[in-house]
Coordinates of C-alpha atoms in Angstrom, one line a residue:
M1 CA -35.4 2.0 7.3
K2 CA -34.2 5.4 8.4
Q3 CA -31.8 7.2 6.0
T4 CA -29.6 10.2 7.0
G5 CA -27.2 12.3 5.1
A6 CA -27.0 15.0 2.4
Y7 CA -26.8 12.8 -0.5
V8 CA -28.6 9.4 -0.9
S9 CA -28.0 7.7 -4.3
P10 CA -30.9 6.7 -6.3
H11 CA -29.0 3.4 -6.5
G12 CA -29.9 2.2 -3.2
L13 CA -29.0 -0.4 -0.9
D14 CA -32.0 -2.6 -1.4
K15 CA -30.2 -3.7 -4.9
L16 CA -27.5 -5.2 -2.7
G17 CA -30.1 -7.1 -0.5
L18 CA -29.6 -4.8 2.4
T19 CA -32.7 -4.5 4.0
N20 CA -34.5 -4.2 7.5
L21 CA -31.5 -1.8 8.7
G22 CA -31.5 0.2 11.8
A23 CA -30.4 3.2 9.8
A24 CA -28.4 3.9 6.6
H25 CA -26.1 6.8 7.0
W26 CA -25.0 8.2 3.7
N27 CA -22.1 10.2 2.7
L28 CA -21.7 11.7 6.2
P29 CA -19.4 14.8 6.8
V30 CA -16.4 14.5 9.2
P31 CA -18.1 16.0 12.2
A32 CA -21.1 13.6 12.0
L33 CA -18.8 10.6 11.6
Y34 CA -16.8 11.8 14.6
E35 CA -19.9 12.1 16.6
A36 CA -21.2 8.7 15.6
A37 CA -17.9 7.0 16.3
L38 CA -17.4 8.4 19.8
S39 CA -21.0 8.1 20.8
R40 CA -20.8 4.3 19.7
G41 CA -17.6 3.8 21.6
E42 CA -15.5 3.2 18.6
G43 CA -12.5 5.5 19.6
M44 CA -11.1 8.1 21.5
L45 CA -10.6 11.8 20.9
A46 CA -6.8 12.5 21.6
D47 CA -5.1 15.9 22.0
G48 CA -5.3 17.9 18.8
G49 CA -8.1 16.2 17.6
P50 CA -7.3 13.0 16.0
L51 CA -9.5 10.1 16.4
C52 CA -7.8 7.1 17.8
V53 CA -9.1 3.6 17.3
L54 CA -8.0 0.0 18.2
T55 CA -8.5 -2.7 15.5
G56 CA -8.4 -5.7 18.0
Q57 CA -6.6 -8.9 17.0
H58 CA -5.8 -7.8 13.6
T59 CA -3.3 -5.0 13.6
G60 CA -2.3 -5.5 9.8
R61 CA -3.5 -7.2 6.8
S62 CA -4.6 -10.9 7.1
V63 CA -2.8 -12.1 4.0
N64 CA -3.8 -15.5 4.1
D65 CA -7.5 -14.9 4.5
K66 CA -7.9 -13.1 1.1
F67 CA -9.4 -15.1 -1.7
I68 CA -10.8 -14.3 -5.3
V69 CA -14.0 -15.9 -6.4
K70 CA -13.4 -18.5 -9.2
E71 CA -15.8 -17.5 -12.2
P72 CA -15.7 -17.7 -15.9
G73 CA -15.3 -13.9 -16.5
S74 CA -12.1 -13.7 -14.8
E75 CA -10.7 -17.1 -14.2
K76 CA -8.3 -17.3 -17.0
N77 CA -6.8 -13.9 -16.2
I78 CA -5.9 -14.6 -12.5
D79 CA -2.5 -15.6 -11.5
W80 CA -3.8 -18.3 -9.0
G81 CA -1.5 -19.4 -6.3
N82 CA -0.6 -18.7 -2.8
I83 CA -1.4 -15.1 -3.2
N84 CA -4.5 -15.2 -5.3
R85 CA -6.4 -18.0 -3.6
P86 CA -9.5 -19.2 -5.3
I87 CA -13.0 -19.8 -3.6
E88 CA -16.1 -21.0 -5.0
Q89 CA -19.2 -18.9 -5.9
V90 CA -21.3 -21.0 -3.7
H91 CA -19.1 -20.2 -0.6
F92 CA -19.5 -16.4 -1.5
E93 CA -23.2 -16.6 -1.8
G94 CA -23.4 -18.3 1.4
L95 CA -21.3 -15.8 3.3
R96 CA -23.2 -12.9 1.5
R97 CA -26.5 -14.1 2.6
R98 CA -25.4 -14.5 6.4
M99 CA -23.8 -11.2 6.2
L100 CA -26.7 -9.5 5.0
A101 CA -28.8 -11.1 7.7
Y102 CA -26.1 -9.9 10.4
L103 CA -26.6 -6.5 9.4
Q104 CA -30.2 -6.4 9.7
N105 CA -31.6 -4.1 12.6
R106 CA -27.8 -2.6 12.6
D107 CA -26.8 0.8 11.4
V108 CA -24.5 1.1 8.4
Y109 CA -22.4 3.8 7.1
V110 CA -22.5 4.4 3.2
L111 CA -19.9 6.3 1.3
D112 CA -19.6 6.9 -2.3
T113 CA -16.2 7.5 -3.6
F114 CA -13.8 7.2 -6.7
G115 CA -10.7 5.3 -7.2
G116 CA -8.5 7.1 -9.6
A117 CA -7.7 10.8 -9.9
D118 CA -7.8 10.7 -13.7
P119 CA -11.4 11.0 -14.9
A120 CA -10.7 9.0 -17.9
Y121 CA -9.9 6.0 -15.6
R122 CA -11.6 6.4 -12.2
L123 CA -13.8 3.8 -10.7
P124 CA -17.0 4.6 -8.7
V125 CA -16.8 2.5 -5.6
R126 CA -19.5 2.4 -2.8
I127 CA -18.0 1.5 0.5
V128 CA -20.7 0.3 3.2
T129 CA -19.2 -0.3 6.7
E130 CA -20.4 -1.3 10.2
H131 CA -18.4 1.2 12.1
A132 CA -18.4 5.0 11.7
W133 CA -14.7 5.2 12.1
Q134 CA -14.1 3.0 9.1
S135 CA -16.4 5.3 7.1
L136 CA -14.2 8.3 8.1
F137 CA -11.2 6.2 7.0
A138 CA -12.7 5.5 3.5
R139 CA -13.6 9.3 3.4
N140 CA -9.9 10.2 4.1
M141 CA -8.4 7.7 1.8
F142 CA -10.5 8.0 -1.5
L143 CA -11.5 10.8 -3.8
R144 CA -15.1 12.3 -3.0
P145 CA -17.6 13.0 -5.6
T146 CA -18.9 16.6 -6.0
P147 CA -22.6 17.1 -4.8
D148 CA -23.9 16.7 -8.5
E149 CA -21.8 13.4 -8.9
S150 CA -23.2 12.3 -5.5
R151 CA -26.8 12.8 -6.4
A152 CA -26.4 10.6 -9.5
F153 CA -23.8 8.3 -8.3
A154 CA -23.7 4.8 -9.7
P155 CA -21.2 2.3 -8.2
E156 CA -19.4 -0.2 -10.4
F157 CA -17.9 -1.9 -7.4
T158 CA -19.1 -2.3 -3.8
I159 CA -17.2 -3.1 -0.6
L160 CA -19.2 -4.5 2.2
C161 CA -17.3 -4.5 5.7
A162 CA -18.8 -6.0 8.6
P163 CA -15.9 -6.6 11.4
G164 CA -18.4 -8.1 13.7
F165 CA -19.5 -10.9 11.4
S166 CA -17.2 -13.9 11.3
A167 CA -16.9 -16.9 8.9
D168 CA -17.4 -20.6 9.5
P169 CA -14.3 -22.1 7.9
K170 CA -16.0 -25.5 7.8
L171 CA -19.1 -24.1 6.1
D172 CA -17.4 -21.2 4.1
G173 CA -14.3 -22.7 2.8
T174 CA -12.4 -20.0 4.3
R175 CA -9.1 -20.4 6.4
S176 CA -10.4 -18.9 9.4
E177 CA -13.2 -16.7 10.8
T178 CA -11.7 -13.6 8.8
F179 CA -12.2 -13.2 5.2
I180 CA -11.7 -10.8 2.3
L181 CA -13.6 -12.1 -0.7
M182 CA -13.1 -10.4 -4.1
N183 CA -15.8 -11.2 -6.7
F184 CA -15.1 -9.6 -10.2
A185 CA -18.4 -11.0 -11.8
E186 CA -20.5 -9.6 -8.9
R187 CA -18.2 -6.5 -8.6
M188 CA -18.3 -6.9 -4.9
V189 CA -15.9 -7.4 -2.0
L190 CA -16.9 -9.0 1.3
I191 CA -14.7 -8.3 4.4
G192 CA -15.6 -9.7 7.7
G193 CA -13.7 -10.8 11.1
T194 CA -11.3 -7.9 10.9
S195 CA -11.4 -4.2 11.9
Y196 CA -8.1 -3.3 10.2
A197 CA -9.3 -0.7 7.7
G198 CA -6.2 -1.3 5.4
E199 CA -8.4 -4.2 4.1
I200 CA -10.7 -1.7 2.5
K201 CA -7.9 0.5 1.0
K202 CA -6.1 -2.6 -0.5
S203 CA -9.2 -4.0 -1.8
V204 CA -9.8 -1.0 -4.0
F205 CA -6.2 -1.2 -5.1
S206 CA -6.4 -4.7 -6.0
I207 CA -9.7 -4.0 -8.0
L208 CA -7.8 -1.4 -10.2
N209 CA -4.9 -3.6 -10.5
Y210 CA -7.0 -6.1 -12.2
L211 CA -9.1 -3.7 -14.3
L212 CA -6.6 -1.2 -15.5
P213 CA -3.9 -3.3 -17.5
A214 CA -6.6 -4.3 -20.0
R215 CA -6.8 -0.5 -20.6
D216 CA -2.8 -0.3 -21.1
V217 CA -2.6 1.5 -17.7
L218 CA 0.1 0.2 -15.4
P219 CA -1.1 0.1 -11.8
M220 CA 1.9 0.5 -9.3
H221 CA 2.4 0.1 -5.8
C222 CA 4.4 3.5 -5.3
S223 CA 4.3 7.0 -4.2
V224 CA 4.8 9.9 -6.6
N225 CA 6.2 13.4 -6.2
V226 CA 7.1 16.3 -8.7
G227 CA 10.1 18.7 -8.6
D228 CA 11.8 21.0 -11.1
Q229 CA 13.3 18.0 -12.6
G230 CA 10.0 16.2 -13.3
A231 CA 8.1 13.5 -11.7
A232 CA 9.4 10.6 -9.6
I233 CA 8.2 7.2 -9.0
F234 CA 9.0 5.6 -5.5
F235 CA 8.3 1.8 -5.5
G236 CA 8.4 0.0 -2.5
L237 CA 6.6 -2.4 0.1
S238 CA 5.2 -1.3 3.5
G239 CA 8.0 0.0 5.8
T240 CA 10.6 1.0 3.1
G241 CA 9.9 4.7 3.2
K242 CA 7.4 5.3 0.3
T243 CA 5.4 7.8 2.4
T244 CA 8.1 9.4 4.2
L245 CA 10.5 10.0 1.1
S246 CA 7.7 11.3 -1.1
A247 CA 6.7 13.8 1.6
D248 CA 9.4 16.4 0.8
A249 CA 8.5 20.1 1.3
R250 CA 10.6 21.0 -1.6
R251 CA 8.5 18.8 -3.9
I252 CA 4.7 18.5 -4.8
L253 CA 3.2 15.3 -3.4
V254 CA 1.1 13.6 -5.8
G255 CA 0.3 10.4 -3.6
D256 CA 1.9 8.3 -1.2
D257 CA 1.1 4.5 -2.2
E258 CA -0.9 3.8 -5.2
H259 CA -0.8 5.1 -8.7
G260 CA -1.3 4.6 -12.5
W261 CA 0.8 5.3 -15.3
S262 CA -1.3 5.8 -18.5
E263 CA -0.6 7.4 -21.7
H264 CA -1.4 10.8 -20.3
G265 CA 1.2 10.2 -17.2
L266 CA 0.9 9.5 -13.7
F267 CA -2.3 9.7 -11.5
N268 CA -3.2 8.9 -7.9
F269 CA -5.7 6.3 -7.1
E270 CA -6.5 7.8 -3.8
G271 CA -7.4 11.0 -2.2
G272 CA -5.4 10.5 1.2
C273 CA -2.5 8.8 2.9
Y274 CA -1.9 5.9 5.2
A275 CA 1.3 6.3 6.9
K276 CA 3.1 4.3 9.4
V277 CA 3.6 6.6 12.6
I278 CA 5.7 4.5 15.0
N279 CA 8.7 6.5 16.4
L280 CA 7.4 9.6 14.1
S281 CA 9.1 12.7 15.2
A282 CA 8.7 16.3 14.1
E283 CA 12.1 16.8 13.6
A284 CA 12.8 14.0 11.1
E285 CA 9.3 13.9 9.4
P286 CA 7.6 17.3 10.2
E287 CA 4.9 17.0 7.5
I288 CA 3.4 13.6 8.5
Y289 CA 4.1 14.2 12.3
A290 CA 1.7 17.2 11.9
T291 CA -1.0 15.2 10.6
T292 CA -1.1 13.1 13.9
Q293 CA -1.8 16.2 15.8
R294 CA -5.0 17.4 14.0
Y295 CA -8.7 17.0 13.7
G296 CA -9.8 14.6 11.0
T297 CA -6.9 12.1 11.1
V298 CA -7.7 8.6 12.0
L299 CA -4.9 6.9 14.1
E300 CA -5.0 3.1 14.2
N301 CA -3.5 1.3 17.4
V302 CA -1.6 4.4 18.7
V303 CA -1.3 4.4 22.4
V304 CA -3.1 7.5 24.1
D305 CA -2.8 8.7 27.7
P306 CA -6.5 8.2 28.8
D307 CA -6.2 11.2 31.2
T308 CA -4.1 13.8 29.3
R309 CA -5.2 12.3 25.9
R310 CA -1.8 12.8 24.6
L311 CA -0.3 10.5 22.0
D312 CA 2.8 8.2 22.6
L313 CA 4.0 7.4 18.9
N314 CA 6.9 5.6 20.2
D315 CA 4.9 3.0 22.2
R316 CA 4.3 -0.3 20.3
R317 CA 2.3 -2.3 23.0
Y318 CA -0.6 -2.9 20.4
T319 CA 1.7 -3.3 17.2
E320 CA 4.6 -2.1 15.4
N321 CA 2.3 -1.2 12.6
T322 CA 0.6 1.9 13.9
R323 CA -1.0 3.9 11.3
G324 CA -2.3 7.5 10.5
C325 CA -5.0 8.0 7.9
Y326 CA -5.5 11.6 6.7
P327 CA -6.7 13.5 3.6
I328 CA -3.8 14.2 1.2
D329 CA -4.2 18.0 1.6
F330 CA -3.2 17.8 5.1
I331 CA 0.4 17.7 3.4
P332 CA 1.1 21.4 2.7
N333 CA 2.6 20.7 -0.6
A334 CA 0.0 18.2 -2.0
S335 CA -1.1 18.1 -5.6
P336 CA -4.5 19.6 -6.2
N337 CA -5.6 17.2 -8.7
G338 CA -3.5 13.9 -8.1
R339 CA -1.8 13.9 -11.5
A340 CA 1.5 14.5 -13.0
G341 CA 3.5 14.0 -16.2
H342 CA 5.6 10.8 -17.3
P343 CA 8.4 10.2 -14.7
T344 CA 12.2 11.4 -15.3
S345 CA 13.1 9.0 -12.3
I346 CA 12.2 5.9 -10.7
I347 CA 13.3 4.9 -7.1
M348 CA 13.1 1.4 -6.1
L349 CA 13.0 1.1 -2.4
T350 CA 14.1 -1.8 -0.1
A351 CA 14.4 -2.2 3.6
D352 CA 17.5 -4.8 3.4
A353 CA 17.4 -6.3 6.8
F354 CA 20.6 -8.2 6.1
G355 CA 22.3 -4.9 6.0
V356 CA 24.2 -5.7 2.7
L357 CA 22.9 -3.7 0.0
P358 CA 24.3 -0.4 -0.6
P359 CA 22.2 2.8 0.3
I360 CA 22.2 3.8 -3.3
A361 CA 22.8 2.4 -6.7
K362 CA 22.1 3.2 -10.4
L363 CA 20.4 0.5 -12.4
T364 CA 20.5 -0.2 -15.9
P365 CA 17.2 -0.7 -17.8
D366 CA 17.8 -4.3 -17.7
Q367 CA 18.6 -4.3 -14.0
A368 CA 15.5 -2.3 -13.3
M369 CA 13.4 -4.9 -14.8
Y370 CA 15.1 -7.6 -12.7
H371 CA 14.7 -5.8 -9.4
F372 CA 11.0 -4.8 -10.4
L373 CA 10.1 -8.5 -10.9
S374 CA 12.2 -9.3 -7.8
G375 CA 10.4 -6.7 -5.5
Y376 CA 13.1 -7.4 -2.6
T377 CA 12.6 -6.0 0.9
A378 CA 12.7 -7.5 4.3
R379 CA 9.7 -7.3 6.8
V380 CA 10.1 -7.1 10.5
A381 CA 8.0 -8.3 13.3
G382 CA 4.6 -6.8 13.8
T383 CA 3.6 -5.5 10.4
E384 CA 1.2 -8.4 9.5
K385 CA -0.7 -10.9 11.1
G386 CA 1.0 -14.2 11.8
M387 CA 4.7 -12.9 11.5
G388 CA 7.2 -14.4 14.2
S389 CA 9.7 -12.3 16.0
E390 CA 12.5 -12.5 13.3
P391 CA 12.6 -10.4 10.2
Q392 CA 11.6 -12.2 7.1
A393 CA 13.0 -11.6 3.5
T394 CA 10.4 -11.0 1.2
F395 CA 10.5 -11.0 -2.6
S396 CA 7.1 -9.5 -3.7
T397 CA 7.1 -8.9 -7.4
C398 CA 6.2 -5.6 -8.8
F399 CA 6.7 -4.5 -5.2
G400 CA 3.2 -5.3 -4.4
A401 CA 2.5 -8.9 -5.1
P402 CA -0.2 -9.4 -2.5
F403 CA -2.3 -6.9 -4.6
M404 CA -1.6 -8.0 -8.1
P405 CA -4.5 -10.3 -9.3
R406 CA -2.9 -10.8 -12.8
H407 CA 0.6 -12.6 -13.6
P408 CA 3.6 -10.5 -12.9
S409 CA 4.6 -10.8 -16.7
V410 CA 1.5 -8.4 -17.3
Y411 CA 2.7 -5.6 -15.2
A412 CA 6.6 -6.1 -16.0
R413 CA 5.6 -5.9 -19.6
L414 CA 3.7 -2.7 -19.2
L415 CA 6.6 -1.1 -17.0
G416 CA 9.3 -2.2 -19.8
Q417 CA 7.1 -0.6 -22.7
K418 CA 6.6 2.8 -20.7
M419 CA 10.2 3.1 -19.7
A420 CA 11.4 2.5 -23.2
K421 CA 8.8 4.8 -24.7
H422 CA 9.4 7.7 -22.1
G423 CA 12.7 7.2 -20.5
A424 CA 13.6 7.3 -16.9
T425 CA 16.8 6.9 -14.6
C426 CA 16.4 4.2 -12.3
W427 CA 17.9 3.8 -8.8
L428 CA 17.9 1.2 -6.2
V429 CA 17.7 2.5 -2.6
N430 CA 18.3 0.8 0.5
T431 CA 16.5 2.2 3.5
G432 CA 17.1 -0.9 5.9
W433 CA 20.0 -1.7 7.8
T434 CA 23.7 -0.9 7.7
G435 CA 26.7 -1.9 10.0
G436 CA 25.3 -5.3 10.4
G437 CA 21.9 -7.0 9.9
Y438 CA 18.8 -6.6 12.1
G439 CA 19.4 -6.8 15.6
A440 CA 23.4 -6.2 15.0
G441 CA 23.6 -3.0 12.8
Y442 CA 21.4 0.2 12.6
R443 CA 18.7 1.6 10.5
M444 CA 19.9 3.7 7.8
P445 CA 19.6 7.3 9.0
I446 CA 16.8 9.1 7.3
Q447 CA 19.0 12.2 6.8
H448 CA 21.5 10.1 4.7
T449 CA 18.4 8.3 2.5
R450 CA 17.0 11.9 1.8
A451 CA 20.2 13.4 0.8
L452 CA 20.9 10.5 -1.5
V453 CA 17.4 10.6 -3.1
N454 CA 17.5 14.3 -3.5
A455 CA 20.9 14.1 -5.2
A456 CA 19.6 11.4 -7.6
L457 CA 16.4 13.2 -8.4
E458 CA 18.5 16.5 -9.1
G459 CA 21.0 15.1 -11.2
K460 CA 23.8 15.5 -8.7
L461 CA 25.0 11.8 -9.1
D462 CA 24.8 11.6 -12.7
N463 CA 28.6 12.3 -13.2
V464 CA 29.9 11.0 -9.8
P465 CA 32.4 8.0 -10.1
T466 CA 30.9 4.6 -9.3
R467 CA 32.4 1.3 -8.3
I468 CA 30.5 -2.0 -9.5
D469 CA 29.2 -4.1 -6.5
A470 CA 30.9 -7.4 -6.4
N471 CA 28.0 -9.3 -5.5
F472 CA 25.0 -7.5 -7.2
G473 CA 26.7 -6.0 -10.3
I474 CA 25.1 -2.5 -9.7
A475 CA 26.8 0.8 -9.9
V476 CA 27.5 2.5 -6.5
P477 CA 28.2 6.2 -6.3
T478 CA 31.5 6.8 -4.3
A479 CA 30.4 10.3 -3.3
C480 CA 27.3 12.3 -2.3
P481 CA 26.7 15.6 -1.1
G482 CA 25.7 15.4 2.8
V483 CA 26.6 11.7 3.1
P484 CA 29.8 10.4 4.6
E485 CA 31.8 8.5 1.9
E486 CA 32.3 5.4 4.3
A487 CA 28.6 5.1 4.5
L488 CA 28.2 4.4 0.8
N489 CA 30.1 1.2 1.1
P490 CA 28.2 -1.1 3.2
R491 CA 31.2 -3.8 3.6
G492 CA 33.1 -0.9 5.5
T493 CA 30.4 -0.3 7.9
W494 CA 30.5 -3.8 9.4
K495 CA 32.9 -4.8 12.1
D496 CA 33.6 -8.1 10.4
G497 CA 34.2 -8.0 6.4
Q498 CA 34.1 -11.6 6.2
A499 CA 30.7 -11.8 7.8
Y500 CA 29.6 -9.2 5.2
D501 CA 30.9 -11.2 2.4
S502 CA 28.9 -14.4 3.7
K503 CA 25.8 -12.6 4.2
A504 CA 25.9 -10.6 0.8
R505 CA 26.6 -13.9 -1.1
E506 CA 23.6 -15.6 0.9
L507 CA 21.3 -12.7 -0.1
A508 CA 22.5 -12.8 -3.8
G509 CA 21.8 -16.5 -3.9
R510 CA 18.2 -15.6 -2.6
F511 CA 17.8 -13.4 -5.6
N512 CA 18.7 -16.0 -8.0
D513 CA 16.7 -18.7 -6.4
N514 CA 13.6 -16.4 -6.4
F515 CA 14.0 -15.3 -10.2
V516 CA 14.1 -18.8 -11.5
K517 CA 10.1 -18.6 -11.9
F518 CA 10.3 -15.3 -14.0
E519 CA 13.0 -16.6 -16.5
P520 CA 10.5 -18.0 -19.0
Y521 CA 8.9 -14.3 -19.2
V522 CA 12.1 -12.2 -19.8
D523 CA 14.8 -12.0 -22.3
G524 CA 18.5 -12.8 -21.8
K525 CA 19.5 -9.2 -20.9
V526 CA 17.4 -9.1 -18.0
K527 CA 18.5 -12.7 -17.0
A528 CA 22.0 -11.3 -17.3
A529 CA 21.2 -8.6 -14.7
A530 CA 21.2 -11.2 -11.9
P531 CA 23.7 -11.3 -9.1
K532 CA 27.0 -12.8 -9.9
L533 CA 27.9 -14.7 -6.5
A534 CA 31.4 -13.3 -6.1
A535 CA 33.7 -15.8 -4.4

């Protein structure tokens, strides 16, 4: 077997059963991965230097095709259900054998990486991909070993990704030809039938979300930045603004998506960013926009003019979920070590498609726990496989339920303990719709949201008078520098106040219905933080 690359690990691929390969390319630098991807027809070089690729039928995560192998070592720790679906070891073994056979006589790209910027908690992960561009994606996303670390790299988890290999549902126990199988006993993830690279990223996140709570570390689906007033956590699901709002030129970016909170403080799980780029503009989001115009960035499903090679970031012909993947140091003010102290502020982001939540509200500690467990947002069409044309209200506990293998109470308990010990002011911020719901109103202006978040982080809202929202019981500031006062009261932005009231009561009822399953795990104060369903 031919092997190329500067650092080939002594812990070779034969230990995984990968034999008779065409060639194994180890830890290739960016130029070599560009050359391979372009020569193999995997993508197109666009104006400015980004590598543009299409991911085919899967332009988002295949949420219903993810499984965890049911085995004695982890079985009692998994929160089995519609998210953490079980699959038997025999099916994993069968898929692995055929996947290894599929890869014979094919080239693979091997990348050794770390998940976790804190050396005390980092996880060595080996990522083996069929496509060169996916290896570049992983190189951007995760933390790279030093040359000395590469020579002795010993993976504790391996991800094997072969988009060209498909499952047989009748034979393999999968839902479709696409599969993401996680095996904590074998310390391996198998991905097939999809080219969407976000599956690799979220697999590493899911692994850490399982392993770290046992070490008293809270894994979080959040972005983190640091300013003069301290560190801030931004919780939120995809499309709520974590990446956009944390990329603030006046603050240091620790990371845009996935972090841990340990006894030492906050640390990034990753070494890169994976930003949505649909309708991105240089005026509204200059730091992220600049990454789409440079060499080293991987752009997924972005439209490129075949003649001029110029990008059209507003064209959604392939998907609404266009993405850019780039190293975090492409952001000028990024943290050099991916770490920060304990947070002074926590921002919980939601994109309310019903248009009834206020643009910002201050939460009590009990309300913070309530909204952390609720994890409300609303998805719009195109962000994930299988969604229809209408938006969908989503309650994703801990703002990241698809990636949390353990029971939500495990993560909630850790958050409560750390908030009580270190203290932090918590805010609920709606980056969704106002003036009506999706299709009738309009998206909250990013300039207003930035002004509100900055005011909250800088303490400018601490002494502002507030009103208590009649339906949700949260304290809404009545004024904020740089934001019209009328924008702070969502009811006043609707043409029909009674229509607002009806929709607000409807959403409050959904909160209450969703929270029933968490009531056995929380105390009375958290239960009392629920919406009141005003008449």
